[in-house]
Short mmCIF file of C-alpha atoms and ligand atoms in Angstrom, two decimals:
data_model
loop_
_atom_site.label_atom_id
_atom_site.label_comp_id
_atom_site.label_asym_id
_atom_site.label_seq_id
_atom_site.Cartn_x
_atom_site.Cartn_y
_atom_site.Cartn_z
CA MET A 1 0.06 0.28 -0.35
CA LEU A 2 1.22 3.33 -1.10
CA PHE A 3 -0.80 5.79 1.01
CA GLU A 4 -3.43 5.78 3.45
CA VAL A 5 -5.72 7.92 4.91
CA LYS A 6 -6.72 6.51 8.47
CA HIS A 7 -9.81 7.21 10.67
CA LEU A 8 -9.91 10.95 9.47
CA SER A 9 -12.27 13.83 10.77
CA HIS A 10 -12.47 17.53 9.84
CA CYS A 11 -14.70 20.26 11.29
CA TYR A 12 -15.00 23.59 10.24
CA ALA A 13 -15.92 26.35 12.52
CA ASP A 14 -19.15 28.10 11.35
CA GLY A 15 -20.08 31.30 13.47
CA GLU A 16 -20.95 29.70 17.49
CA SER A 17 -20.88 26.38 15.62
CA GLU A 18 -18.88 23.61 14.12
CA ILE A 19 -19.66 21.65 10.78
CA LEU A 20 -18.80 17.70 10.40
CA VAL A 21 -17.69 18.00 7.21
CA LEU A 22 -15.74 14.36 7.49
CA ASP A 23 -16.36 11.64 9.51
CA ASP A 24 -13.86 8.59 10.46
CA VAL A 25 -12.58 8.47 6.59
CA ASN A 26 -10.58 5.60 5.61
CA LEU A 27 -8.83 4.86 2.85
CA SER A 28 -6.45 3.10 1.14
CA PHE A 29 -4.11 4.12 -2.57
CA ASP A 30 -1.98 2.14 -4.37
CA ALA A 31 1.08 2.58 -7.03
CA GLY A 32 0.04 2.65 -10.48
CA VAL A 33 -3.67 3.30 -10.08
CA PHE A 34 -5.84 6.31 -11.37
CA TYR A 35 -8.64 6.87 -9.25
CA THR A 36 -11.52 9.24 -8.98
CA ILE A 37 -13.15 10.76 -6.10
CA THR A 38 -16.79 12.09 -6.91
CA GLY A 39 -19.33 13.50 -4.45
CA GLU A 40 -21.97 16.01 -4.28
CA SER A 41 -20.63 19.65 -3.95
CA GLY A 42 -19.76 20.66 -0.02
CA SER A 43 -19.20 16.64 0.70
CA GLY A 44 -15.85 17.56 1.51
CA LYS A 45 -13.99 16.49 -1.61
CA THR A 46 -11.80 19.75 -1.97
CA THR A 47 -10.94 19.28 2.08
CA LEU A 48 -10.24 15.43 1.76
CA LEU A 49 -7.67 16.41 -0.98
CA SER A 50 -5.99 18.94 1.13
CA LEU A 51 -5.32 17.11 4.18
CA MET A 52 -4.16 14.27 1.99
CA GLY A 53 -2.23 17.20 0.49
CA THR A 54 -0.75 18.58 3.93
CA LEU A 55 -2.22 21.82 2.55
CA GLU A 56 -4.82 21.65 5.68
CA THR A 57 -3.44 20.66 9.36
CA LEU A 58 -4.61 17.12 10.16
CA GLN A 59 -7.46 17.70 13.34
CA GLN A 60 -7.97 14.03 13.84
CA GLY A 61 -6.89 10.97 12.04
CA GLU A 62 -3.40 10.30 10.17
CA LEU A 63 -1.88 9.31 6.53
CA LEU A 64 0.32 7.08 6.36
CA PHE A 65 3.31 7.11 3.33
CA GLN A 66 4.97 3.46 2.60
CA GLY A 67 3.89 2.16 5.94
CA GLN A 68 4.69 4.88 7.81
CA PRO A 69 3.20 8.50 9.30
CA VAL A 70 3.79 11.37 7.58
CA SER A 71 6.16 13.24 10.13
CA ASP A 72 7.31 15.99 8.16
CA PRO A 73 4.38 17.18 5.78
CA LEU A 74 6.53 19.60 3.70
CA THR A 75 8.85 17.16 2.87
CA PHE A 76 6.47 15.20 2.40
CA ARG A 77 4.72 17.40 -0.14
CA GLN A 78 7.97 18.71 -2.02
CA LYS A 79 9.40 15.22 -2.52
CA GLU A 80 6.14 12.68 -3.02
CA LEU A 81 3.13 15.12 -4.12
CA GLY A 82 2.31 16.75 -7.43
CA PHE A 83 -0.68 19.27 -7.09
CA VAL A 84 -3.22 20.26 -10.39
CA PHE A 85 -5.80 22.47 -9.06
CA GLN A 86 -9.30 23.75 -11.64
CA SER A 87 -7.52 27.12 -11.17
CA TYR A 88 -4.28 26.08 -12.72
CA ASN A 89 -2.26 27.90 -9.76
CA LEU A 90 0.74 28.72 -12.53
CA ILE A 91 2.74 31.89 -11.55
CA SER A 92 1.17 34.12 -14.10
CA TYR A 93 4.40 36.37 -15.25
CA MET A 94 6.06 33.54 -16.02
CA THR A 95 6.24 31.37 -19.10
CA ALA A 96 5.62 27.95 -18.83
CA ARG A 97 9.52 26.86 -19.15
CA GLU A 98 9.70 28.91 -15.72
CA ASN A 99 6.96 27.39 -14.28
CA VAL A 100 7.99 24.45 -14.83
CA GLU A 101 11.76 25.15 -13.86
CA VAL A 102 10.47 26.65 -10.09
CA ALA A 103 8.84 23.64 -9.21
CA LEU A 104 11.78 21.61 -10.22
CA ASP A 105 13.89 23.23 -7.93
CA LEU A 106 11.46 23.90 -5.02
CA ALA A 107 11.82 19.54 -5.33
CA LYS A 108 15.32 19.55 -4.73
CA LYS A 109 15.31 16.28 -6.66
CA GLU A 110 18.20 15.09 -9.48
CA PRO A 111 18.42 17.26 -12.79
CA THR A 112 17.88 13.37 -14.61
CA VAL A 113 14.21 13.38 -12.80
CA VAL A 114 12.42 14.80 -15.89
CA GLU A 115 14.73 12.78 -18.19
CA GLN A 116 13.42 9.90 -16.57
CA VAL A 117 9.59 11.26 -17.10
CA THR A 118 9.92 11.77 -19.98
CA GLU A 119 11.55 8.76 -21.47
CA MET A 120 8.80 6.15 -19.41
CA LEU A 121 6.16 8.87 -21.43
CA LEU A 122 7.89 8.19 -24.95
CA LYS A 123 7.57 4.45 -24.25
CA SER A 124 4.04 4.63 -23.92
CA PRO A 125 2.11 3.31 -27.26
CA LEU A 126 -0.22 6.24 -26.21
CA VAL A 127 2.30 8.62 -27.32
CA HIS A 128 2.86 9.47 -31.16
CA ASN A 129 4.42 12.12 -30.45
CA ASP A 130 8.05 12.27 -33.29
CA ASP A 131 8.51 15.95 -32.31
CA SER A 132 9.02 14.90 -29.08
CA LYS A 133 11.21 12.21 -29.58
CA LYS A 134 13.92 15.10 -31.80
CA GLU A 135 13.68 17.89 -28.91
CA THR A 136 16.66 17.29 -26.76
CA ASP A 137 16.36 19.30 -24.39
CA ASP A 138 14.47 17.68 -21.44
CA ILE A 139 12.16 20.27 -20.12
CA TYR A 140 11.12 21.13 -23.97
CA ARG A 141 10.37 17.59 -24.43
CA LEU A 142 8.41 17.20 -21.50
CA LEU A 143 6.47 20.08 -22.68
CA SER A 144 6.21 18.87 -26.30
CA LEU A 145 5.00 15.34 -25.01
CA PHE A 146 2.03 17.20 -23.71
CA GLY A 147 1.65 19.21 -26.32
CA LEU A 148 3.15 22.87 -26.14
CA ASP A 149 5.87 23.23 -28.53
CA ARG A 150 8.92 25.31 -27.44
CA GLN A 151 7.06 28.67 -29.29
CA LYS A 152 4.38 27.61 -26.70
CA ALA A 153 6.56 26.78 -23.84
CA ASN A 154 8.64 30.21 -24.17
CA ARG A 155 5.02 32.15 -24.10
CA ILE A 156 3.74 33.89 -20.89
CA VAL A 157 1.61 31.33 -19.40
CA THR A 158 -1.66 34.32 -18.95
CA LYS A 159 -1.55 33.97 -22.49
CA LEU A 160 -2.10 30.50 -23.20
CA SER A 161 -5.43 29.04 -23.70
CA GLY A 162 -6.94 27.80 -20.81
CA GLY A 163 -6.53 23.53 -22.35
CA GLU A 164 -2.67 24.62 -22.62
CA GLN A 165 -2.52 25.93 -19.07
CA GLN A 166 -3.95 23.22 -17.56
CA ARG A 167 -1.10 20.93 -19.31
CA VAL A 168 1.51 22.73 -18.58
CA ALA A 169 -0.10 22.70 -14.55
CA ILE A 170 0.37 18.89 -15.35
CA ALA A 171 3.26 18.90 -17.19
CA ARG A 172 4.83 21.01 -13.82
CA ALA A 173 3.14 18.66 -11.35
CA VAL A 174 4.79 15.29 -13.23
CA ALA A 175 8.45 16.77 -13.43
CA LYS A 176 9.53 16.45 -10.30
CA LYS A 177 8.09 12.24 -11.18
CA PRO A 178 6.11 12.56 -8.17
CA SER A 179 4.55 9.39 -6.32
CA ILE A 180 0.86 10.86 -6.38
CA LEU A 181 -0.61 13.05 -8.18
CA LEU A 182 -3.34 15.00 -6.21
CA CYS A 183 -5.95 16.94 -9.33
CA ASP A 184 -9.11 19.09 -7.81
CA GLU A 185 -11.74 19.32 -10.72
CA PRO A 186 -8.75 19.93 -13.75
CA THR A 187 -11.13 19.13 -15.97
CA GLY A 188 -13.75 21.72 -15.11
CA ASN A 189 -12.89 24.38 -17.32
CA LEU A 190 -12.29 22.77 -20.19
CA ASP A 191 -14.06 21.49 -23.21
CA GLN A 192 -15.14 17.47 -23.81
CA LYS A 193 -12.39 17.02 -26.06
CA THR A 194 -9.81 18.40 -23.58
CA SER A 195 -11.21 16.65 -20.86
CA GLN A 196 -10.50 13.32 -22.73
CA ILE A 197 -7.18 13.59 -23.63
CA MET A 198 -6.49 14.87 -19.71
CA VAL A 199 -8.26 12.03 -18.56
CA GLU A 200 -5.48 9.66 -21.16
CA TYR A 201 -2.40 11.06 -19.42
CA PHE A 202 -4.04 10.07 -16.42
CA THR A 203 -4.37 7.10 -16.78
CA LEU A 204 -0.54 7.08 -19.00
CA LEU A 205 0.58 8.73 -15.78
CA ALA A 206 -0.72 5.57 -13.76
CA HIS A 207 0.12 2.53 -16.09
CA THR A 208 3.50 3.58 -17.91
CA LEU A 209 4.95 5.70 -14.38
CA GLY A 210 3.25 4.43 -12.06
CA MET A 211 2.28 7.55 -10.24
CA CYS A 212 -0.35 7.05 -7.48
CA VAL A 213 -3.18 9.58 -9.30
CA ILE A 214 -6.00 10.55 -7.64
CA VAL A 215 -8.44 13.19 -9.09
CA VAL A 216 -11.56 14.81 -7.72
CA THR A 217 -14.10 15.26 -10.70
CA HIS A 218 -18.38 15.77 -11.11
CA ASP A 219 -17.87 14.61 -14.17
CA PRO A 220 -19.30 10.39 -14.49
CA ARG A 221 -17.66 10.22 -18.15
CA ILE A 222 -14.18 10.37 -16.29
CA ALA A 223 -14.61 8.42 -13.11
CA ASP A 224 -16.44 5.91 -15.84
CA CYS A 225 -12.49 5.74 -16.93
CA SER A 226 -11.15 5.72 -13.84
CA ASP A 227 -9.83 2.63 -12.15
CA SER A 228 -11.04 3.31 -8.78
CA SER A 229 -14.54 5.47 -8.17
CA ILE A 230 -14.27 6.50 -4.72
CA VAL A 231 -17.86 8.91 -3.88
CA LEU A 232 -18.15 10.96 -0.97
CA ASP A 233 -21.12 10.17 0.64
CA SER A 234 -22.34 13.76 2.28
CA ILE A 235 -25.10 11.90 4.34
CA ARG A 236 -23.07 8.90 5.55
CA LYS A 237 -20.10 11.16 5.60
CA GLY A 238 -18.38 8.32 4.52
CA PRO A 239 -16.59 6.94 1.09
CA VAL A 240 -17.83 4.07 0.01
CA MET A 241 -15.35 2.38 -2.41
CA ARG A 242 -17.15 1.56 -5.95
N1 LIG B 1 -12.73 27.31 5.37
C1 LIG B 1 -13.84 26.89 5.36
N2 LIG B 1 -14.82 27.27 6.42
C2 LIG B 1 -15.64 26.78 6.84
N3 LIG B 1 -16.55 26.01 6.11
C3 LIG B 1 -15.72 25.63 4.86
C4 LIG B 1 -14.19 25.98 4.65
N4 LIG B 1 -13.63 25.08 3.81
C5 LIG B 1 -15.17 24.27 3.53
N5 LIG B 1 -16.16 24.63 3.93
C6 LIG B 1 -17.88 23.77 4.30
O1 LIG B 1 -17.00 22.20 4.28
C7 LIG B 1 -18.19 21.66 3.25
C8 LIG B 1 -16.86 20.50 2.77
O2 LIG B 1 -16.50 22.31 1.18
P1 LIG B 1 -15.00 21.13 0.49
O3 LIG B 1 -14.88 22.24 -0.34
O4 LIG B 1 -14.50 20.47 1.01
O5 LIG B 1 -16.72 20.68 -0.54
P2 LIG B 1 -16.54 19.96 -2.10
O6 LIG B 1 -16.75 18.70 -2.49
O7 LIG B 1 -14.82 20.04 -2.56
O8 LIG B 1 -17.54 20.20 -3.16
P3 LIG B 1 -17.33 21.46 -4.24
O9 LIG B 1 -18.09 20.19 -5.01
O10 LIG B 1 -19.04 22.48 -4.66
O11 LIG B 1 -16.09 22.42 -4.80
C9 LIG B 1 -19.38 22.84 2.81
O12 LIG B 1 -20.01 22.70 2.97
C10 LIG B 1 -18.25 24.02 2.93
O13 LIG B 1 -19.19 24.92 2.79
MG1 LIG B 2 -14.05 20.98 -3.96
#
């Protein structure tokens, strides 16, 4: 088991009272699997993802990575996690390439990691990109695997389309080869065709790179394409594995 959530409960203060958003949630995640988490609005999906991503402090329960409690959230986040959010969270005054470079600097991983990621992606039968094969620079090559040529890679990200920005966000998240990719409604702003391409990428990252890909989504078509779908039930408060 790669990653486990044990007895996780979470409350938010609401004026005088408290709202219990997650009540004793227990989940297990394996490497190489594409998971989706669905559930009605307000059921606690973003809260769960924020807690799993150590972006929010745990009130009750624990996270285990490779069987050990996550004792150093900052290092865990930098080394093992990649994030993709609906709002992209790219650095708006930088180019696509610079966004990837900043993420790599923060992760403090060996420089060959991007080469490893691109080599593995290129082996996949899902990728038919002769331009990527010809590209010699690792970061340009990674971006080109996500459909962004050098010209787009060197453009300030706000001058890219929504779908292109989302692909930069995914390239940035996977560049450091995280063990776990956490995505919150990553296809929310995208048309159906681009969403479908994203789903293919998630499958590829899980099955080719062995990543544990966890995607929160409202779209049942995306859930149908995943290997395992978890439904957060806001009435029972507990997750149901399907
Ligand atoms: N910081 C906060 N303070 C107080 N209440 C919050 C806070 N963040 C979220 N909530 C409440 O907790 C509940 C769960 O919110 P959350 O954002 O996790 O839901 P969600 O399943 O992601 O919903 P959506 O599908 O609309 O994105 C909601 O009722 C929300 O109003
Ligand atoms: Mg949400």
